[in-house]
Amino acid sequence: MSETIFIEGGRVIDPANGVDGVRTVVLRDGVVAEVGERVERPGDARVFDARGKWVTPGFIDLHCHLREPGQEYKETVATGARAAAAGGFTSVVAMPNTKPVNDNTSVTELMLARAAAAGAARVYPAGCISKGQNGEELAEFGELKTAGCVALTDDGKPVMSAALMRRALEYARAFKLPLAVHEEDLALVGKGVMHEGLTSTRLGLKGIPGAAEDVMVLRDLALAELTGGRLHIQHVSTRGAVRAIRDARKRGLQVTAEVTPHHLALVDEDVAGAGYDTDFKMNPPLRSADDVKACREGLADGTLDAVATDHAPHSAVEKDLEFDVAANGIIGLETAFAVCLGVARTGAFTENRLIEALTIGPARAFGLPGGTLAKGAPADVAVLDPALEWSYDPAAGFSKSRNSPWKSKRLVGRCTHAFVGAKLVHGEK
Ligand SMILES: [Zn+2]
């Protein structure tokens, strides 16, 4: 007999089932057994007191970099999956730009074996669109899917050939896999290192225009229309991209999209405020206040389906450099909830909508299990303290890396417990 877990007294927010109120959540045999207002508790049940807390489906991150194989000094599947659990994420999709890249089943299988051994968040590998992420020849989508890949992406790089992108959309359709795309026109990006605008001019840094993203999003929406393929736009950061995706959805295209916590919370001027701190350097870059407003509106109205972290660990070797040459990317699994909650509390979107974008939104976008507390769903649950004030110290976190713009910042809201398959993977027993 497996243990029965009662999570009692918390505000259960389960947007997939229209639930928002105080309920008891019962987990048994790896699945959600019941969610109810009054549930009789057997004497041998293990009880978690969630009074004053939120109880939600475990978060699902469609976009993180776990760095294994090849760059284990930055992160491993085990440390990344553990950091995820600490942030309330019970499932994460691991990007394929490892070393070697995940364009073949041996890399996929290694990631899955490491994840199973780690016993933290579930890890779903994404495979490459093109062999070697070279943008020339398609990877073997069928083999990658059979090995366990849930999506295809060349993340880190755009697919610059429109012809290859067209074939990828057609080919992926046969396997019902979403194509997740990192949208930037490299010719427009040039040597840019931050958003092109008044701030880049003032700082003397080369700029990346928002149009570098817009033109690629518009191109791929046209190709999705041509092929009937399933497109997922990664880390949307511009007003133009949000508008184009909104229009495409109205026309019935199969397009979904994600936005990161940092593109909802920070603006290009923060690079100046932080004094060229390279933990404010990422790709896409922090955009203008108007772009941030558009991303918030896009999340609020459902144009953007999911909040995804783009958790991108780097060591001091890659980051402790001049802004021009430092690596792109920041870690985000352990701060995503607090950062987004802070934005929600400005009135940008509701708390309920935020939880939706962290749970059922991403689950539906990639067709993943979870994201719901429906009876029989995987017993993946996050318990969150929405009032907990804490100071974020990356060195005390679970990620191996420390590259976060929120280091030493006061945050409000934190995951206290996470369950995966009814097993406690984060928090005090
Ligand atoms: Zn990317």
GROMACS .gro file of C-alpha atoms and ligand atoms in nm:
model
  430
    1MET     CA    1   0.000   0.000   0.000
    2SER     CA    2   0.138   0.335  -0.094
    3GLU     CA    3   0.114   0.634   0.133
    4THR     CA    4  -0.182   0.870   0.117
    5ILE     CA    5  -0.097   1.239   0.131
    6PHE     CA    6  -0.342   1.509   0.245
    7ILE     CA    7  -0.255   1.868   0.163
    8GLU     CA    8  -0.501   2.059   0.375
    9GLY     CA    9  -0.624   2.415   0.421
   10GLY     CA   10  -0.456   2.581   0.125
   11ARG     CA   11  -0.605   2.794  -0.150
   12VAL     CA   12  -0.617   2.549  -0.439
   13ILE     CA   13  -0.568   2.724  -0.772
   14ASP     CA   14  -0.630   2.481  -1.055
   15PRO     CA   15  -0.726   2.683  -1.362
   16ALA     CA   16  -0.766   2.372  -1.579
   17ASN     CA   17  -1.065   2.274  -1.367
   18GLY     CA   18  -1.189   2.622  -1.274
   19VAL     CA   19  -1.100   2.568  -0.908
   20ASP     CA   20  -0.994   2.860  -0.689
   21GLY     CA   21  -1.073   2.819  -0.320
   22VAL     CA   22  -0.982   2.638  -0.002
   23ARG     CA   23  -0.974   2.263  -0.068
   24THR     CA   24  -0.802   1.947   0.044
   25VAL     CA   25  -0.584   1.775  -0.215
   26VAL     CA   26  -0.538   1.401  -0.176
   27LEU     CA   27  -0.251   1.220  -0.347
   28ARG     CA   28  -0.226   0.844  -0.366
   29ASP     CA   29  -0.052   0.587  -0.588
   30GLY     CA   30   0.125   0.858  -0.784
   31VAL     CA   31  -0.192   1.035  -0.893
   32VAL     CA   32  -0.439   1.295  -0.769
   33ALA     CA   33  -0.701   1.091  -0.584
   34GLU     CA   34  -0.937   1.372  -0.490
   35VAL     CA   35  -0.974   1.748  -0.450
   36GLY     CA   36  -1.259   1.846  -0.222
   37GLU     CA   37  -1.391   2.088   0.038
   38ARG     CA   38  -1.449   1.822   0.301
   39VAL     CA   39  -1.259   1.499   0.269
   40GLU     CA   40  -1.253   1.235   0.540
   41ARG     CA   41  -0.896   1.164   0.633
   42PRO     CA   42  -0.782   0.810   0.714
   43GLY     CA   43  -0.573   0.781   1.030
   44ASP     CA   44  -0.257   0.677   0.849
   45ALA     CA   45  -0.256   0.965   0.597
   46ARG     CA   46   0.042   1.196   0.592
   47VAL     CA   47  -0.076   1.553   0.639
   48PHE     CA   48   0.073   1.874   0.505
   49ASP     CA   49  -0.070   2.191   0.651
   50ALA     CA   50  -0.109   2.440   0.366
   51ARG     CA   51  -0.305   2.707   0.550
   52GLY     CA   52  -0.210   3.050   0.416
   53LYS     CA   53  -0.050   2.891   0.113
   54TRP     CA   54  -0.146   2.819  -0.246
   55VAL     CA   55  -0.169   2.465  -0.374
   56THR     CA   56  -0.138   2.439  -0.751
   57PRO     CA   57  -0.053   2.181  -1.014
   58GLY     CA   58   0.325   2.151  -1.035
   59PHE     CA   59   0.466   2.411  -1.274
   60ILE     CA   60   0.579   2.308  -1.620
   61ASP     CA   61   0.875   2.487  -1.779
   62LEU     CA   62   0.887   2.456  -2.157
   63HIS     CA   63   1.236   2.601  -2.180
   64CYS     CA   64   1.543   2.534  -1.972
   65HIS     CA   65   1.907   2.448  -2.031
   66LEU     CA   66   2.044   2.169  -1.814
   67ARG     CA   67   2.392   2.167  -1.978
   68GLU     CA   68   2.443   1.792  -1.955
   69PRO     CA   69   2.607   1.634  -2.146
   70GLY     CA   70   2.914   1.849  -2.195
   71GLN     CA   71   2.903   2.146  -1.960
   72GLU     CA   72   2.847   1.985  -1.624
   73TYR     CA   73   3.047   2.259  -1.453
   74LYS     CA   74   2.749   2.490  -1.521
   75GLU     CA   75   2.465   2.252  -1.443
   76THR     CA   76   2.375   1.884  -1.456
   77VAL     CA   77   2.043   1.721  -1.522
   78ALA     CA   78   2.033   1.638  -1.149
   79THR     CA   79   2.112   1.989  -1.021
   80GLY     CA   80   1.883   2.150  -1.277
   81ALA     CA   81   1.596   1.915  -1.196
   82ARG     CA   82   1.650   1.984  -0.826
   83ALA     CA   83   1.654   2.362  -0.882
   84ALA     CA   84   1.334   2.321  -1.080
   85ALA     CA   85   1.162   2.144  -0.792
   86ALA     CA   86   1.273   2.421  -0.555
   87GLY     CA   87   1.100   2.668  -0.783
   88GLY     CA   88   0.776   2.468  -0.796
   89PHE     CA   89   0.850   2.318  -1.139
   90THR     CA   90   0.768   1.949  -1.147
   91SER     CA   91   0.832   1.914  -1.521
   92VAL     CA   92   1.088   2.083  -1.740
   93VAL     CA   93   1.171   2.064  -2.109
   94ALA     CA   94   1.547   2.047  -2.158
   95MET     CA   95   1.688   2.230  -2.459
   96PRO     CA   96   1.908   2.029  -2.697
   97ASN     CA   97   2.206   2.268  -2.726
   98THR     CA   98   2.423   2.049  -2.507
   99LYS     CA   99   2.769   1.924  -2.607
  100PRO     CA  100   2.714   1.717  -2.814
  101VAL     CA  101   2.373   1.849  -2.913
  102ASN     CA  102   2.063   1.634  -2.871
  103ASP     CA  103   2.015   1.543  -3.236
  104ASN     CA  104   2.037   1.168  -3.174
  105THR     CA  105   1.883   0.915  -2.943
  106SER     CA  106   2.195   0.847  -2.737
  107VAL     CA  107   2.188   1.203  -2.597
  108THR     CA  108   1.812   1.185  -2.537
  109GLU     CA  109   1.855   0.854  -2.353
  110LEU     CA  110   2.140   0.987  -2.141
  111MET     CA  111   1.930   1.286  -2.030
  112LEU     CA  112   1.636   1.063  -1.941
  113ALA     CA  113   1.856   0.822  -1.745
  114ARG     CA  114   2.013   1.109  -1.550
  115ALA     CA  115   1.671   1.255  -1.478
  116ALA     CA  116   1.534   0.922  -1.355
  117ALA     CA  117   1.833   0.884  -1.122
  118ALA     CA  118   1.792   1.240  -0.990
  119GLY     CA  119   1.434   1.183  -0.874
  120ALA     CA  120   1.344   1.551  -0.874
  121ALA     CA  121   1.143   1.727  -1.147
  122ARG     CA  122   1.044   1.526  -1.452
  123VAL     CA  123   1.269   1.607  -1.747
  124TYR     CA  124   1.142   1.602  -2.104
  125PRO     CA  125   1.417   1.641  -2.363
  126ALA     CA  126   1.366   1.849  -2.674
  127GLY     CA  127   1.550   1.730  -2.984
  128CYS     CA  128   1.717   1.936  -3.252
  129ILE     CA  129   1.544   2.057  -3.567
  130SER     CA  130   1.865   2.032  -3.768
  131LYS     CA  131   2.158   1.793  -3.740
  132GLY     CA  132   2.429   1.952  -3.529
  133GLN     CA  133   2.204   2.259  -3.505
  134ASN     CA  134   2.376   2.364  -3.825
  135GLY     CA  135   2.059   2.472  -3.998
  136GLU     CA  136   2.135   2.260  -4.305
  137GLU     CA  137   1.985   1.915  -4.276
  138LEU     CA  138   1.688   1.798  -4.069
  139ALA     CA  139   1.747   1.567  -3.773
  140GLU     CA  140   1.565   1.231  -3.753
  141PHE     CA  141   1.241   1.348  -3.592
  142GLY     CA  142   1.086   1.002  -3.571
  143GLU     CA  143   1.383   0.854  -3.386
  144LEU     CA  144   1.398   1.150  -3.148
  145LYS     CA  145   1.029   1.116  -3.070
  146THR     CA  146   1.059   0.742  -3.008
  147ALA     CA  147   1.351   0.808  -2.771
  148GLY     CA  148   1.139   1.050  -2.569
  149CYS     CA  149   1.172   1.398  -2.719
  150VAL     CA  150   0.856   1.607  -2.680
  151ALA     CA  151   0.944   1.896  -2.910
  152LEU     CA  152   1.200   2.001  -3.167
  153THR     CA  153   1.409   2.313  -3.150
  154ASP     CA  154   1.744   2.458  -3.248
  155ASP     CA  155   1.716   2.695  -2.950
  156GLY     CA  156   2.011   2.923  -2.913
  157LYS     CA  157   2.004   2.959  -3.288
  158PRO     CA  158   1.736   3.057  -3.537
  159VAL     CA  159   1.664   2.836  -3.838
  160MET     CA  160   1.780   3.093  -4.092
  161SER     CA  161   1.677   2.899  -4.403
  162ALA     CA  162   1.306   2.948  -4.468
  163ALA     CA  163   1.313   2.643  -4.694
  164LEU     CA  164   1.450   2.421  -4.417
  165MET     CA  165   1.193   2.565  -4.176
  166ARG     CA  166   0.917   2.481  -4.422
  167ARG     CA  167   1.036   2.120  -4.449
  168ALA     CA  168   1.071   2.097  -4.071
  169LEU     CA  169   0.711   2.211  -4.021
  170GLU     CA  170   0.589   1.956  -4.275
  171TYR     CA  171   0.802   1.673  -4.137
  172ALA     CA  172   0.718   1.744  -3.769
  173ARG     CA  173   0.346   1.735  -3.852
  174ALA     CA  174   0.370   1.362  -3.924
  175PHE     CA  175   0.506   1.305  -3.572
  176LYS     CA  176   0.272   1.554  -3.401
  177LEU     CA  177   0.566   1.734  -3.246
  178PRO     CA  178   0.569   2.111  -3.189
  179LEU     CA  179   0.850   2.304  -3.352
  180ALA     CA  180   0.983   2.550  -3.094
  181VAL     CA  181   1.160   2.840  -3.253
  182HIS     CA  182   1.419   3.090  -3.135
  183GLU     CA  183   1.342   3.392  -3.346
  184GLU     CA  184   1.614   3.633  -3.450
  185ASP     CA  185   1.732   3.738  -3.791
  186LEU     CA  186   2.108   3.712  -3.755
  187ALA     CA  187   2.178   3.972  -4.023
  188LEU     CA  188   1.967   4.226  -3.832
  189VAL     CA  189   2.122   4.125  -3.500
  190GLY     CA  190   2.472   4.180  -3.637
  191LYS     CA  191   2.708   4.239  -3.348
  192GLY     CA  192   2.432   4.368  -3.120
  193VAL     CA  193   2.453   4.285  -2.750
  194MET     CA  194   2.145   4.459  -2.606
  195HIS     CA  195   1.812   4.603  -2.722
  196GLU     CA  196   1.855   4.883  -2.976
  197GLY     CA  197   1.724   5.208  -2.834
  198LEU     CA  198   1.814   5.517  -2.639
  199THR     CA  199   1.978   5.310  -2.366
  200SER     CA  200   2.208   5.120  -2.602
  201THR     CA  201   2.311   5.450  -2.761
  202ARG     CA  202   2.377   5.608  -2.422
  203LEU     CA  203   2.577   5.307  -2.302
  204GLY     CA  204   2.772   5.284  -2.625
  205LEU     CA  205   2.666   4.922  -2.680
  206LYS     CA  206   2.562   4.783  -3.018
  207GLY     CA  207   2.187   4.732  -3.042
  208ILE     CA  208   1.956   4.452  -3.156
  209PRO     CA  209   1.637   4.598  -3.303
  210GLY     CA  210   1.304   4.447  -3.201
  211ALA     CA  211   1.247   4.392  -3.572
  212ALA     CA  212   1.513   4.117  -3.566
  213GLU     CA  213   1.256   3.910  -3.375
  214ASP     CA  214   0.946   4.042  -3.552
  215VAL     CA  215   1.054   3.949  -3.904
  216MET     CA  216   1.135   3.589  -3.808
  217VAL     CA  217   0.807   3.546  -3.619
  218LEU     CA  218   0.617   3.681  -3.921
  219ARG     CA  219   0.812   3.452  -4.154
  220ASP     CA  220   0.743   3.142  -3.947
  221LEU     CA  221   0.376   3.227  -3.906
  222ALA     CA  222   0.354   3.246  -4.285
  223LEU     CA  223   0.525   2.906  -4.308
  224ALA     CA  224   0.293   2.759  -4.044
  225GLU     CA  225   0.001   2.882  -4.252
  226LEU     CA  226   0.151   2.730  -4.566
  227THR     CA  227   0.218   2.390  -4.409
  228GLY     CA  228  -0.048   2.355  -4.142
  229GLY     CA  229   0.241   2.282  -3.905
  230ARG     CA  230   0.247   2.334  -3.531
  231LEU     CA  231   0.461   2.626  -3.425
  232HIS     CA  232   0.571   2.734  -3.078
  233ILE     CA  233   0.741   3.072  -3.048
  234GLN     CA  234   1.003   3.077  -2.773
  235HIS     CA  235   1.082   3.367  -2.540
  236VAL     CA  236   0.865   3.633  -2.706
  237SER     CA  237   1.003   3.976  -2.624
  238THR     CA  238   0.861   4.237  -2.863
  239ARG     CA  239   0.534   4.416  -2.923
  240GLY     CA  240   0.554   4.318  -3.290
  241ALA     CA  241   0.583   3.948  -3.207
  242VAL     CA  242   0.291   3.958  -2.962
  243ARG     CA  243   0.074   4.135  -3.220
  244ALA     CA  244   0.167   3.890  -3.497
  245ILE     CA  245   0.092   3.587  -3.277
  246ARG     CA  246  -0.241   3.736  -3.166
  247ASP     CA  247  -0.344   3.789  -3.530
  248ALA     CA  248  -0.230   3.439  -3.628
  249ARG     CA  249  -0.432   3.278  -3.351
  250LYS     CA  250  -0.738   3.473  -3.459
  251ARG     CA  251  -0.691   3.323  -3.805
  252GLY     CA  252  -0.683   2.976  -3.653
  253LEU     CA  253  -0.315   2.891  -3.697
  254GLN     CA  254  -0.170   2.624  -3.467
  255VAL     CA  255   0.064   2.856  -3.284
  256THR     CA  256   0.154   2.875  -2.918
  257ALA     CA  257   0.405   3.100  -2.743
  258GLU     CA  258   0.599   3.150  -2.422
  259VAL     CA  259   0.737   3.450  -2.237
  260THR     CA  260   1.010   3.456  -1.973
  261PRO     CA  261   0.987   3.612  -1.627
  262HIS     CA  262   1.266   3.855  -1.715
  263HIS     CA  263   1.091   3.980  -2.027
  264LEU     CA  264   0.785   4.048  -1.810
  265ALA     CA  265   0.975   4.216  -1.528
  266LEU     CA  266   1.284   4.396  -1.659
  267VAL     CA  267   1.355   4.658  -1.926
  268ASP     CA  268   1.660   4.759  -2.127
  269GLU     CA  269   1.727   5.052  -1.893
  270ASP     CA  270   1.795   4.801  -1.618
  271VAL     CA  271   2.121   4.720  -1.798
  272ALA     CA  272   2.226   5.079  -1.730
  273GLY     CA  273   2.090   5.074  -1.374
  274ALA     CA  274   2.293   4.764  -1.301
  275GLY     CA  275   2.613   4.920  -1.436
  276TYR     CA  276   2.676   4.681  -1.725
  277ASP     CA  277   2.618   4.377  -1.502
  278THR     CA  278   2.638   4.083  -1.744
  279ASP     CA  279   2.365   3.905  -1.547
  280PHE     CA  280   2.135   4.143  -1.736
  281LYS     CA  281   2.259   4.009  -2.071
  282MET     CA  282   2.049   3.749  -2.243
  283ASN     CA  283   1.904   3.665  -2.581
  284PRO     CA  284   1.654   3.798  -2.669
  285PRO     CA  285   1.773   4.105  -2.479
  286LEU     CA  286   1.574   4.301  -2.222
  287ARG     CA  287   1.345   4.520  -2.432
  288SER     CA  288   1.181   4.860  -2.407
  289ALA     CA  289   0.911   4.940  -2.153
  290ASP     CA  290   0.658   4.935  -2.439
  291ASP     CA  291   0.763   4.582  -2.538
  292VAL     CA  292   0.734   4.469  -2.177
  293LYS     CA  293   0.385   4.618  -2.161
  294ALA     CA  294   0.290   4.425  -2.476
  295CYS     CA  295   0.426   4.098  -2.332
  296ARG     CA  296   0.224   4.151  -2.013
  297GLU     CA  297  -0.089   4.218  -2.218
  298GLY     CA  298  -0.015   3.912  -2.427
  299LEU     CA  299   0.008   3.696  -2.118
  300ALA     CA  300  -0.308   3.850  -1.973
  301ASP     CA  301  -0.522   3.789  -2.284
  302GLY     CA  302  -0.390   3.441  -2.357
  303THR     CA  303  -0.191   3.528  -2.669
  304LEU     CA  304   0.111   3.396  -2.479
  305ASP     CA  305   0.029   3.051  -2.341
  306ALA     CA  306   0.311   2.993  -2.099
  307VAL     CA  307   0.571   3.145  -1.873
  308ALA     CA  308   0.898   2.965  -1.947
  309THR     CA  309   1.221   3.039  -1.766
  310ASP     CA  310   1.491   3.001  -2.033
  311HIS     CA  311   1.703   2.896  -1.732
  312ALA     CA  312   2.053   2.929  -1.880
  313PRO     CA  313   2.333   2.854  -1.633
  314HIS     CA  314   2.679   2.997  -1.697
  315SER     CA  315   2.987   3.009  -1.479
  316ALA     CA  316   3.200   3.312  -1.398
  317VAL     CA  317   3.427   3.206  -1.684
  318GLU     CA  318   3.156   3.301  -1.934
  319LYS     CA  319   3.001   3.586  -1.737
  320ASP     CA  320   3.281   3.767  -1.558
  321LEU     CA  321   3.375   3.952  -1.875
  322GLU     CA  322   3.300   4.280  -2.047
  323PHE     CA  323   2.937   4.316  -2.149
  324ASP     CA  324   3.021   4.290  -2.520
  325VAL     CA  325   3.178   3.946  -2.493
  326ALA     CA  326   2.998   3.784  -2.196
  327ALA     CA  327   2.769   3.488  -2.263
  328ASN     CA  328   2.394   3.536  -2.297
  329GLY     CA  329   2.157   3.396  -2.042
  330ILE     CA  330   2.047   3.386  -1.680
  331ILE     CA  331   1.926   3.120  -1.439
  332GLY     CA  332   1.561   3.143  -1.345
  333LEU     CA  333   1.402   2.826  -1.210
  334GLU     CA  334   1.419   2.925  -0.845
  335THR     CA  335   1.299   3.284  -0.890
  336ALA     CA  336   1.036   3.255  -1.165
  337PHE     CA  337   0.735   3.237  -0.936
  338ALA     CA  338   0.834   3.531  -0.715
  339VAL     CA  339   0.933   3.749  -1.011
  340CYS     CA  340   0.608   3.682  -1.198
  341LEU     CA  341   0.401   3.721  -0.884
  342GLY     CA  342   0.558   4.064  -0.840
  343VAL     CA  343   0.447   4.157  -1.192
  344ALA     CA  344   0.096   4.017  -1.132
  345ARG     CA  345   0.068   4.234  -0.824
  346THR     CA  346   0.122   4.547  -1.032
  347GLY     CA  347  -0.213   4.458  -1.192
  348ALA     CA  348  -0.063   4.335  -1.519
  349PHE     CA  349  -0.250   4.001  -1.503
  350THR     CA  350  -0.436   3.804  -1.239
  351GLU     CA  351  -0.280   3.553  -1.002
  352ASN     CA  352  -0.508   3.292  -1.152
  353ARG     CA  353  -0.387   3.370  -1.503
  354LEU     CA  354  -0.026   3.346  -1.385
  355ILE     CA  355  -0.085   2.999  -1.240
  356GLU     CA  356  -0.259   2.899  -1.563
  357ALA     CA  357   0.046   3.007  -1.763
  358LEU     CA  358   0.271   2.801  -1.536
  359THR     CA  359   0.055   2.485  -1.542
  360ILE     CA  360  -0.212   2.391  -1.795
  361GLY     CA  361  -0.095   2.651  -2.050
  362PRO     CA  362   0.244   2.488  -2.107
  363ALA     CA  363   0.098   2.136  -2.068
  364ARG     CA  364  -0.138   2.199  -2.358
  365ALA     CA  365   0.120   2.376  -2.572
  366PHE     CA  366   0.345   2.068  -2.582
  367GLY     CA  367   0.085   1.801  -2.505
  368LEU     CA  368   0.254   1.708  -2.176
  369PRO     CA  369   0.095   1.524  -1.884
  370GLY     CA  370   0.017   1.730  -1.574
  371GLY     CA  371  -0.075   2.094  -1.534
  372THR     CA  372  -0.404   1.989  -1.371
  373LEU     CA  373  -0.532   1.850  -1.042
  374ALA     CA  374  -0.804   1.648  -1.214
  375LYS     CA  375  -0.870   1.310  -1.053
  376GLY     CA  376  -0.621   1.061  -1.194
  377ALA     CA  377  -0.374   1.325  -1.314
  378PRO     CA  378  -0.008   1.283  -1.213
  379ALA     CA  379   0.032   1.382  -0.847
  380ASP     CA  380   0.259   1.673  -0.936
  381VAL     CA  381   0.186   1.958  -0.698
  382ALA     CA  382   0.344   2.286  -0.592
  383VAL     CA  383   0.278   2.440  -0.251
  384LEU     CA  384   0.355   2.811  -0.258
  385ASP     CA  385   0.377   3.072   0.012
  386PRO     CA  386   0.260   3.389  -0.164
  387ALA     CA  387   0.359   3.614   0.125
  388LEU     CA  388   0.702   3.476   0.211
  389GLU     CA  389   0.968   3.745   0.188
  390TRP     CA  390   1.315   3.624   0.112
  391SER     CA  391   1.647   3.746  -0.013
  392TYR     CA  392   1.770   3.549  -0.310
  393ASP     CA  393   2.121   3.415  -0.278
  394PRO     CA  394   2.209   3.202  -0.583
  395ALA     CA  395   2.501   3.048  -0.393
  396ALA     CA  396   2.252   2.902  -0.146
  397GLY     CA  397   2.028   2.770  -0.424
  398PHE     CA  398   2.027   2.436  -0.600
  399SER     CA  399   2.153   2.544  -0.941
  400LYS     CA  400   2.528   2.512  -0.993
  401SER     CA  401   2.538   2.860  -1.144
  402ARG     CA  402   2.478   3.204  -1.001
  403ASN     CA  403   2.408   3.426  -1.301
  404SER     CA  404   2.089   3.596  -1.192
  405PRO     CA  405   1.984   3.962  -1.205
  406TRP     CA  406   1.789   3.895  -0.883
  407LYS     CA  407   2.092   3.804  -0.674
  408SER     CA  408   2.070   3.972  -0.331
  409LYS     CA  409   1.724   4.108  -0.419
  410ARG     CA  410   1.425   4.091  -0.187
  411LEU     CA  411   1.153   3.874  -0.338
  412VAL     CA  412   0.802   3.789  -0.221
  413GLY     CA  413   0.655   3.444  -0.285
  414ARG     CA  414   0.827   3.111  -0.277
  415CYS     CA  415   0.764   2.744  -0.331
  416THR     CA  416   0.777   2.559   0.001
  417HIS     CA  417   0.696   2.205  -0.116
  418ALA     CA  418   0.689   2.021  -0.445
  419PHE     CA  419   0.555   1.673  -0.513
  420VAL     CA  420   0.627   1.463  -0.820
  421GLY     CA  421   0.417   1.152  -0.857
  422ALA     CA  422   0.304   1.197  -0.493
  423LYS     CA  423   0.667   1.193  -0.381
  424LEU     CA  424   0.798   1.495  -0.190
  425VAL     CA  425   1.091   1.627  -0.396
  426HIS     CA  426   1.128   1.967  -0.229
  427GLY     CA  427   1.049   2.098   0.117
  428GLU     CA  428   1.041   1.986   0.476
  429LYS     CA  429   0.873   1.657   0.554
  430ZN      ZN  430   1.659   3.090  -2.729
   0.00000   0.00000   0.00000
